[in-house]
Amino acid sequence: MEFHRFYLLVILSILCSQSRAETTGSVFFIDSSSNQFFRKATDDVTKPDLILDTEAGAAVSVLLGFAPPSTLSAASSTKLNQILVPNPFNRPRAVFMLEVRGVDGLYSELLAKDNAISGSILSSKIAFGSEKSEIQLPAEDEVSVVSLDEPFADLTDKEISTFASWMGGVYDYDTAETLNGELIIPLANGANMKLHMSKKADREFTASLLSLVRNLRNAMDMHEDLSHGTRSPAELLTGSFDGIKILREQYRTEGSAQHGMELLLSTLSKIYNELQDAYKGQIVGVIFCSGEASMESSKMLDVSFAPQRSGRLLEENKLPRDTVLEVLLVRGILAWTTGIILLVSTLIGICFLFNMPLTRDTLLYSNVKLD
């Protein structure tokens, strides 16, 4: 009886550890507005209902123009074929990858709408394993990885007012007191998103949204510089957005988080159009959504580079110092001996040339006819 109870406890602990180890979410592949890099819903190919984080990382590597990892299984390769257009010569070589935390299935459905962001969207569930997956890339000189997580340290009322005008809203503030105004942005559903800068959660949400926009525009400027260079590396723009998680933790209401998600989608729609113009349609988006509001700040997918190939070290570097000195002495003696022999041979040859008789050589100067 005790053995069966112990066996049951072991099974339950294994199941509980597995349930805690895996996290599920949603992934959205946003195609280019002028080119097709992903499968469309009308294609006669079955779309995967669930993909793994390793498969998502392999898809990003292929989109950047690199081969998928050699450890990818046949089943995972089939899923990639169900997501990507099977044309190795048609890759964007630029990916905008964003992780949105604190977004459950209800809010992620807003992203799946056709008019949420310009370009067709292919969505699927994603499972994150116990060990963090990586996007495997070649050497750093072949791909440019741009971080979009630079914080907005110098948030001002002027910056917020400029953002409000860009989004078609207003920012009512008092010039006598900084960061104490009200930001009002109209949403697609007819409602208004109101954010009070005097509230910490609203201010942090606004700062995270403005930092995302500014970092993306800095990435566009960097792309302009790279496009004029002799080499054009692949570009990965990667970042995370915690604004929705901040609103959910602060207000504990679904309305605030939903309005925040709609404002994020409106902002992404406008900035994604700018990305398409800057990259001339050669960029796609990959957005991960997770409902875990208490998720750690570390990213779901890390980026790893292949180790640099270095020249082979001489074997004597691993030998004792005395042995190395003996080898160097022998090599030096052989080099000097060979040099002296060649020098003496050259001098002897020159002497024979100067002492040659001046008579005509019968073999060289005779008209020999070979039958």
Short mmCIF file of C-alpha atoms in Angstrom, two decimals:
data_model
loop_
_atom_site.label_atom_id
_atom_site.label_comp_id
_atom_site.label_asym_id
_atom_site.label_seq_id
_atom_site.Cartn_x
_atom_site.Cartn_y
_atom_site.Cartn_z
CA MET A 1 0.00 0.00 0.00
CA GLU A 2 2.81 2.39 0.87
CA PHE A 3 4.58 1.53 -2.39
CA HIS A 4 1.50 2.38 -4.47
CA ARG A 5 1.08 5.67 -2.60
CA PHE A 6 4.71 6.57 -3.20
CA TYR A 7 4.39 5.65 -6.88
CA LEU A 8 1.30 7.86 -7.20
CA LEU A 9 3.09 10.81 -5.61
CA VAL A 10 6.00 10.43 -8.03
CA ILE A 11 3.64 10.42 -11.04
CA LEU A 12 1.78 13.49 -9.76
CA SER A 13 5.01 15.40 -9.18
CA ILE A 14 6.21 14.63 -12.70
CA LEU A 15 2.92 15.79 -14.20
CA CYS A 16 2.89 18.98 -12.14
CA SER A 17 6.49 19.79 -13.08
CA GLN A 18 5.67 19.33 -16.75
CA SER A 19 2.59 21.56 -16.49
CA ARG A 20 4.64 24.30 -14.85
CA ALA A 21 7.50 23.92 -17.31
CA GLU A 22 5.50 24.58 -20.46
CA THR A 23 3.85 27.89 -21.32
CA THR A 24 1.44 28.35 -24.19
CA GLY A 25 0.64 31.46 -26.14
CA SER A 26 -0.06 32.67 -29.65
CA VAL A 27 2.20 33.60 -32.54
CA PHE A 28 1.27 35.79 -35.49
CA PHE A 29 3.20 35.89 -38.77
CA ILE A 30 2.48 39.20 -40.49
CA ASP A 31 3.27 39.22 -44.18
CA SER A 32 4.59 42.08 -46.26
CA SER A 33 2.09 44.47 -47.79
CA SER A 34 3.65 44.14 -51.25
CA ASN A 35 5.29 40.68 -51.22
CA GLN A 36 4.23 37.22 -50.09
CA PHE A 37 6.54 35.34 -47.76
CA PHE A 38 3.97 33.32 -45.79
CA ARG A 39 1.30 30.88 -46.85
CA LYS A 40 -2.13 32.40 -47.33
CA ALA A 41 -5.36 30.99 -46.00
CA THR A 42 -6.43 30.21 -49.57
CA ASP A 43 -3.38 28.00 -50.19
CA ASP A 44 -4.10 24.29 -50.38
CA VAL A 45 -1.88 23.54 -47.38
CA THR A 46 -2.97 22.55 -43.89
CA LYS A 47 -2.02 25.23 -41.38
CA PRO A 48 -0.45 24.01 -38.11
CA ASP A 49 -2.66 24.44 -35.05
CA LEU A 50 0.30 24.34 -32.67
CA ILE A 51 4.00 25.00 -33.16
CA LEU A 52 6.91 24.79 -30.77
CA ASP A 53 9.23 27.61 -29.81
CA THR A 54 12.10 25.84 -31.58
CA GLU A 55 10.03 25.78 -34.78
CA ALA A 56 9.25 29.48 -34.47
CA GLY A 57 12.95 30.21 -34.02
CA ALA A 58 13.78 28.11 -37.09
CA ALA A 59 11.15 30.03 -39.09
CA VAL A 60 12.80 33.32 -38.14
CA SER A 61 16.20 31.96 -39.23
CA VAL A 62 14.79 30.92 -42.62
CA LEU A 63 13.10 34.31 -43.07
CA LEU A 64 16.48 35.95 -42.51
CA GLY A 65 17.87 33.88 -45.37
CA PHE A 66 19.74 31.23 -43.37
CA ALA A 67 19.34 27.48 -43.19
CA PRO A 68 17.29 26.03 -40.32
CA PRO A 69 19.14 24.19 -37.53
CA SER A 70 20.38 20.73 -38.43
CA THR A 71 18.68 19.36 -35.32
CA LEU A 72 15.22 20.22 -36.68
CA SER A 73 13.05 17.12 -36.95
CA ALA A 74 11.12 16.05 -40.06
CA ALA A 75 7.81 16.93 -38.40
CA SER A 76 9.06 20.43 -37.61
CA SER A 77 10.30 20.87 -41.18
CA THR A 78 6.81 19.98 -42.39
CA LYS A 79 5.36 22.72 -40.19
CA LEU A 80 7.80 25.23 -41.64
CA ASN A 81 6.63 24.27 -45.11
CA GLN A 82 3.05 24.92 -43.95
CA ILE A 83 3.99 28.42 -42.79
CA LEU A 84 6.60 29.69 -45.27
CA VAL A 85 6.41 30.02 -49.02
CA PRO A 86 8.58 27.19 -50.45
CA ASN A 87 10.93 29.44 -52.37
CA PRO A 88 14.48 29.70 -50.96
CA PHE A 89 15.19 32.67 -53.23
CA ASN A 90 12.24 34.67 -51.88
CA ARG A 91 13.13 35.62 -48.31
CA PRO A 92 12.71 39.10 -46.81
CA ARG A 93 16.03 38.98 -44.89
CA ALA A 94 14.50 41.37 -42.35
CA VAL A 95 12.20 40.41 -39.45
CA PHE A 96 10.42 42.57 -36.89
CA MET A 97 9.97 40.29 -33.86
CA LEU A 98 7.98 41.50 -30.86
CA GLU A 99 6.91 39.77 -27.65
CA VAL A 100 3.73 41.10 -26.03
CA ARG A 101 3.25 39.91 -22.47
CA GLY A 102 0.06 39.85 -20.47
CA VAL A 103 -2.17 39.15 -23.49
CA ASP A 104 -4.53 36.19 -23.29
CA GLY A 105 -6.49 34.54 -26.07
CA LEU A 106 -9.31 37.11 -26.00
CA TYR A 107 -7.00 40.02 -26.68
CA SER A 108 -4.83 38.13 -29.14
CA GLU A 109 -7.91 37.60 -31.33
CA LEU A 110 -7.86 41.34 -32.00
CA LEU A 111 -4.49 40.90 -33.68
CA ALA A 112 -5.81 38.13 -35.91
CA LYS A 113 -8.29 40.46 -37.62
CA ASP A 114 -7.59 41.26 -41.25
CA ASN A 115 -7.61 45.02 -40.68
CA ALA A 116 -5.54 44.96 -37.49
CA ILE A 117 -2.23 45.42 -39.31
CA SER A 118 -1.66 45.84 -43.02
CA GLY A 119 -0.63 42.55 -44.60
CA SER A 120 -2.13 39.09 -44.29
CA ILE A 121 -1.72 37.40 -40.89
CA LEU A 122 -1.10 33.72 -40.23
CA SER A 123 -1.77 32.77 -36.60
CA SER A 124 -1.11 29.66 -34.54
CA LYS A 125 -0.77 28.50 -30.97
CA ILE A 126 2.77 28.19 -29.64
CA ALA A 127 4.19 26.11 -26.80
CA PHE A 128 7.29 27.20 -24.91
CA GLY A 129 9.28 24.40 -23.36
CA SER A 130 11.01 24.24 -20.02
CA GLU A 131 14.32 25.28 -21.56
CA LYS A 132 14.53 28.57 -23.39
CA SER A 133 14.81 28.17 -27.13
CA GLU A 134 17.23 30.09 -29.31
CA ILE A 135 17.25 31.59 -32.76
CA GLN A 136 20.45 30.21 -34.22
CA LEU A 137 22.22 32.64 -36.53
CA PRO A 138 25.61 32.58 -38.29
CA ALA A 139 28.45 34.98 -37.59
CA GLU A 140 27.61 38.46 -36.30
CA ASP A 141 28.92 40.14 -39.45
CA GLU A 142 26.23 38.38 -41.52
CA VAL A 143 23.23 39.59 -39.52
CA SER A 144 22.45 42.84 -37.72
CA VAL A 145 20.46 42.35 -34.50
CA VAL A 146 18.78 45.57 -33.33
CA SER A 147 17.28 45.72 -29.85
CA LEU A 148 13.96 47.54 -29.46
CA ASP A 149 14.09 47.53 -25.65
CA GLU A 150 15.92 50.83 -25.18
CA PRO A 151 13.83 52.64 -22.51
CA PHE A 152 12.37 56.10 -23.00
CA ALA A 153 14.38 57.84 -20.32
CA ASP A 154 13.63 61.43 -21.38
CA LEU A 155 9.82 61.27 -21.64
CA THR A 156 8.43 64.79 -21.95
CA ASP A 157 5.08 66.41 -22.55
CA LYS A 158 6.25 67.50 -25.99
CA GLU A 159 7.04 63.92 -27.00
CA ILE A 160 3.62 62.76 -25.79
CA SER A 161 1.91 65.59 -27.66
CA THR A 162 3.74 64.67 -30.86
CA PHE A 163 2.68 61.04 -30.45
CA ALA A 164 -0.93 62.10 -29.85
CA SER A 165 -0.98 64.16 -33.06
CA TRP A 166 0.52 61.25 -35.00
CA MET A 167 -2.21 58.94 -33.69
CA GLY A 168 -4.98 61.45 -34.35
CA GLY A 169 -5.56 62.23 -30.67
CA VAL A 170 -4.87 65.06 -28.26
CA TYR A 171 -2.76 65.58 -25.19
CA ASP A 172 -4.13 68.11 -22.74
CA TYR A 173 -1.43 69.20 -20.32
CA ASP A 174 -0.37 72.17 -18.23
CA THR A 175 2.97 73.71 -19.09
CA ALA A 176 3.49 74.66 -15.46
CA GLU A 177 3.56 71.04 -14.28
CA THR A 178 5.32 68.33 -16.26
CA LEU A 179 3.85 64.89 -16.97
CA ASN A 180 0.47 65.68 -15.46
CA GLY A 181 -1.73 65.82 -18.55
CA GLU A 182 -4.31 63.52 -20.10
CA LEU A 183 -3.67 61.62 -23.33
CA ILE A 184 -6.78 60.81 -25.37
CA ILE A 185 -6.46 58.54 -28.43
CA PRO A 186 -9.47 57.45 -30.53
CA LEU A 187 -9.69 53.69 -31.09
CA ALA A 188 -10.96 51.73 -34.06
CA ASN A 189 -14.13 50.64 -32.23
CA GLY A 190 -15.19 54.24 -31.62
CA ALA A 191 -14.09 54.43 -27.98
CA ASN A 192 -11.34 56.63 -26.58
CA MET A 193 -8.26 55.50 -24.71
CA LYS A 194 -7.59 57.92 -21.86
CA LEU A 195 -4.26 57.86 -20.08
CA HIS A 196 -3.43 60.16 -17.16
CA MET A 197 0.28 60.85 -16.87
CA SER A 198 -0.12 61.47 -13.15
CA LYS A 199 -0.84 57.74 -12.72
CA LYS A 200 2.23 55.53 -12.69
CA ALA A 201 0.71 52.66 -14.70
CA ASP A 202 -0.59 54.99 -17.43
CA ARG A 203 2.73 56.79 -17.61
CA GLU A 204 4.69 53.52 -17.85
CA PHE A 205 2.35 52.20 -20.54
CA THR A 206 2.77 55.41 -22.56
CA ALA A 207 6.54 55.37 -22.11
CA SER A 208 6.79 51.76 -23.30
CA LEU A 209 4.66 52.56 -26.34
CA LEU A 210 6.67 55.65 -27.28
CA SER A 211 9.97 53.82 -26.76
CA LEU A 212 8.85 51.09 -29.15
CA VAL A 213 8.02 53.66 -31.83
CA ARG A 214 11.27 55.57 -31.37
CA ASN A 215 13.42 52.43 -31.39
CA LEU A 216 11.74 51.22 -34.58
CA ARG A 217 12.43 54.55 -36.27
CA ASN A 218 16.05 54.37 -35.15
CA ALA A 219 16.18 50.90 -36.72
CA MET A 220 14.88 52.39 -39.98
CA ASP A 221 17.68 54.96 -39.93
CA MET A 222 20.20 52.19 -39.30
CA HIS A 223 18.76 50.23 -42.21
CA GLU A 224 19.23 53.26 -44.45
CA ASP A 225 22.92 53.35 -43.52
CA LEU A 226 23.34 49.61 -44.06
CA SER A 227 21.67 49.74 -47.46
CA HIS A 228 24.37 52.13 -48.71
CA GLY A 229 27.21 49.85 -47.60
CA THR A 230 29.15 47.35 -49.67
CA ARG A 231 27.52 44.45 -47.82
CA SER A 232 23.87 44.16 -46.92
CA PRO A 233 23.47 41.91 -43.86
CA ALA A 234 20.19 40.41 -42.72
CA GLU A 235 18.38 42.41 -40.04
CA LEU A 236 16.52 41.19 -36.97
CA LEU A 237 14.59 43.81 -34.99
CA THR A 238 13.72 42.20 -31.67
CA GLY A 239 12.00 43.62 -28.61
CA SER A 240 9.29 43.12 -26.01
CA PHE A 241 6.26 45.09 -24.82
CA ASP A 242 5.07 44.95 -21.20
CA GLY A 243 2.49 47.74 -21.35
CA ILE A 244 -0.52 45.40 -21.36
CA LYS A 245 0.86 43.49 -18.41
CA ILE A 246 1.32 46.77 -16.52
CA LEU A 247 -2.31 47.78 -17.07
CA ARG A 248 -3.65 44.37 -16.03
CA GLU A 249 -1.60 44.27 -12.85
CA GLN A 250 -2.57 47.81 -11.87
CA TYR A 251 -6.29 48.03 -12.67
CA ARG A 252 -7.34 44.36 -12.59
CA THR A 253 -10.06 45.17 -15.13
CA GLU A 254 -10.44 43.74 -18.60
CA GLY A 255 -11.58 47.03 -20.11
CA SER A 256 -8.31 48.85 -19.50
CA ALA A 257 -6.24 45.99 -20.87
CA GLN A 258 -8.47 45.64 -23.94
CA HIS A 259 -8.24 49.36 -24.71
CA GLY A 260 -4.49 49.16 -24.23
CA MET A 261 -4.31 46.26 -26.69
CA GLU A 262 -6.37 48.18 -29.25
CA LEU A 263 -4.08 51.21 -28.88
CA LEU A 264 -1.03 48.97 -29.31
CA LEU A 265 -2.50 47.49 -32.49
CA SER A 266 -3.27 50.94 -33.88
CA THR A 267 0.29 52.02 -33.17
CA LEU A 268 1.75 48.85 -34.69
CA SER A 269 -0.40 49.30 -37.80
CA LYS A 270 0.98 52.80 -38.42
CA ILE A 271 4.59 51.97 -37.62
CA TYR A 272 4.42 48.76 -39.67
CA ASN A 273 3.45 50.82 -42.71
CA GLU A 274 6.54 52.95 -42.15
CA LEU A 275 8.64 49.80 -41.90
CA GLN A 276 7.25 48.54 -45.21
CA ASP A 277 8.13 51.83 -46.89
CA ALA A 278 11.62 51.96 -45.38
CA TYR A 279 12.43 48.34 -46.29
CA LYS A 280 10.58 48.46 -49.63
CA GLY A 281 8.38 45.53 -48.64
CA GLN A 282 11.34 43.30 -47.70
CA ILE A 283 10.37 42.84 -44.04
CA VAL A 284 7.86 40.72 -42.14
CA GLY A 285 6.56 40.69 -38.59
CA VAL A 286 6.50 37.90 -36.01
CA ILE A 287 4.55 38.73 -32.84
CA PHE A 288 4.38 36.46 -29.80
CA CYS A 289 1.56 36.86 -27.28
CA SER A 290 1.50 35.26 -23.86
CA GLY A 291 -1.21 35.49 -21.22
CA GLU A 292 1.22 35.00 -18.37
CA ALA A 293 1.03 38.41 -16.72
CA SER A 294 3.64 37.43 -14.15
CA MET A 295 6.14 36.13 -16.69
CA GLU A 296 9.76 36.97 -16.09
CA SER A 297 11.23 39.89 -17.95
CA SER A 298 13.58 37.62 -19.90
CA LYS A 299 12.67 37.03 -23.51
CA MET A 300 10.92 33.92 -24.76
CA LEU A 301 13.48 33.41 -27.55
CA ASP A 302 17.14 34.28 -27.28
CA VAL A 303 19.49 34.94 -30.17
CA SER A 304 22.68 32.88 -30.46
CA PHE A 305 25.49 33.16 -32.98
CA ALA A 306 27.58 30.36 -34.40
CA PRO A 307 31.10 30.25 -32.92
CA GLN A 308 33.73 32.01 -34.99
CA ARG A 309 36.14 29.74 -36.81
CA SER A 310 39.67 30.52 -35.68
CA GLY A 311 42.92 29.45 -37.25
CA ARG A 312 44.40 26.22 -35.94
CA LEU A 313 46.99 26.73 -33.26
CA LEU A 314 50.40 25.13 -33.65
CA GLU A 315 50.71 21.84 -31.87
CA GLU A 316 53.81 22.95 -29.99
CA ASN A 317 51.66 25.44 -28.05
CA LYS A 318 50.36 22.46 -26.09
CA LEU A 319 53.89 21.06 -25.47
CA PRO A 320 56.15 21.89 -22.53
CA ARG A 321 58.33 24.94 -22.88
CA ASP A 322 61.61 22.95 -23.05
CA THR A 323 60.24 20.78 -25.84
CA VAL A 324 59.11 23.84 -27.78
CA LEU A 325 62.56 25.39 -27.51
CA GLU A 326 64.16 22.18 -28.80
CA VAL A 327 61.82 22.07 -31.78
CA LEU A 328 62.54 25.72 -32.60
CA LEU A 329 66.33 25.08 -32.35
CA VAL A 330 66.15 22.12 -34.76
CA ARG A 331 64.05 24.10 -37.22
CA GLY A 332 66.48 27.02 -37.05
CA ILE A 333 69.48 24.77 -37.72
CA LEU A 334 67.73 23.16 -40.70
CA ALA A 335 66.81 26.55 -42.12
CA TRP A 336 70.34 27.95 -41.82
CA THR A 337 71.91 24.76 -43.22
CA THR A 338 69.58 24.79 -46.22
CA GLY A 339 70.31 28.47 -46.83
CA ILE A 340 74.08 27.98 -46.70
CA ILE A 341 73.90 25.02 -49.10
CA LEU A 342 71.83 27.04 -51.58
CA LEU A 343 74.23 29.99 -51.31
CA VAL A 344 77.31 27.82 -51.90
CA SER A 345 75.61 26.09 -54.83
CA THR A 346 74.74 29.45 -56.37
CA LEU A 347 78.34 30.71 -56.03
CA ILE A 348 79.75 27.53 -57.57
CA GLY A 349 77.35 27.82 -60.49
CA ILE A 350 78.38 31.42 -61.08
CA CYS A 351 82.06 30.45 -61.06
CA PHE A 352 81.50 27.72 -63.65
CA LEU A 353 79.61 30.18 -65.85
CA PHE A 354 82.48 32.67 -65.79
CA ASN A 355 85.06 29.98 -66.55
CA MET A 356 83.21 28.44 -69.50
CA PRO A 357 85.20 28.27 -72.75
CA LEU A 358 84.20 30.70 -75.47
CA THR A 359 84.07 28.03 -78.20
CA ARG A 360 80.78 27.21 -79.83
CA ASP A 361 79.04 24.18 -78.43
CA THR A 362 78.65 21.63 -81.21
CA LEU A 363 75.37 20.33 -79.85
CA LEU A 364 73.73 23.73 -79.27
CA TYR A 365 74.82 25.40 -82.49
CA SER A 366 74.57 22.47 -84.91
CA ASN A 367 71.59 22.05 -87.19
CA VAL A 368 70.46 18.72 -85.90
CA LYS A 369 67.74 17.05 -87.89
CA LEU A 370 65.77 14.37 -86.17
CA ASP A 371 64.38 11.68 -88.38
#
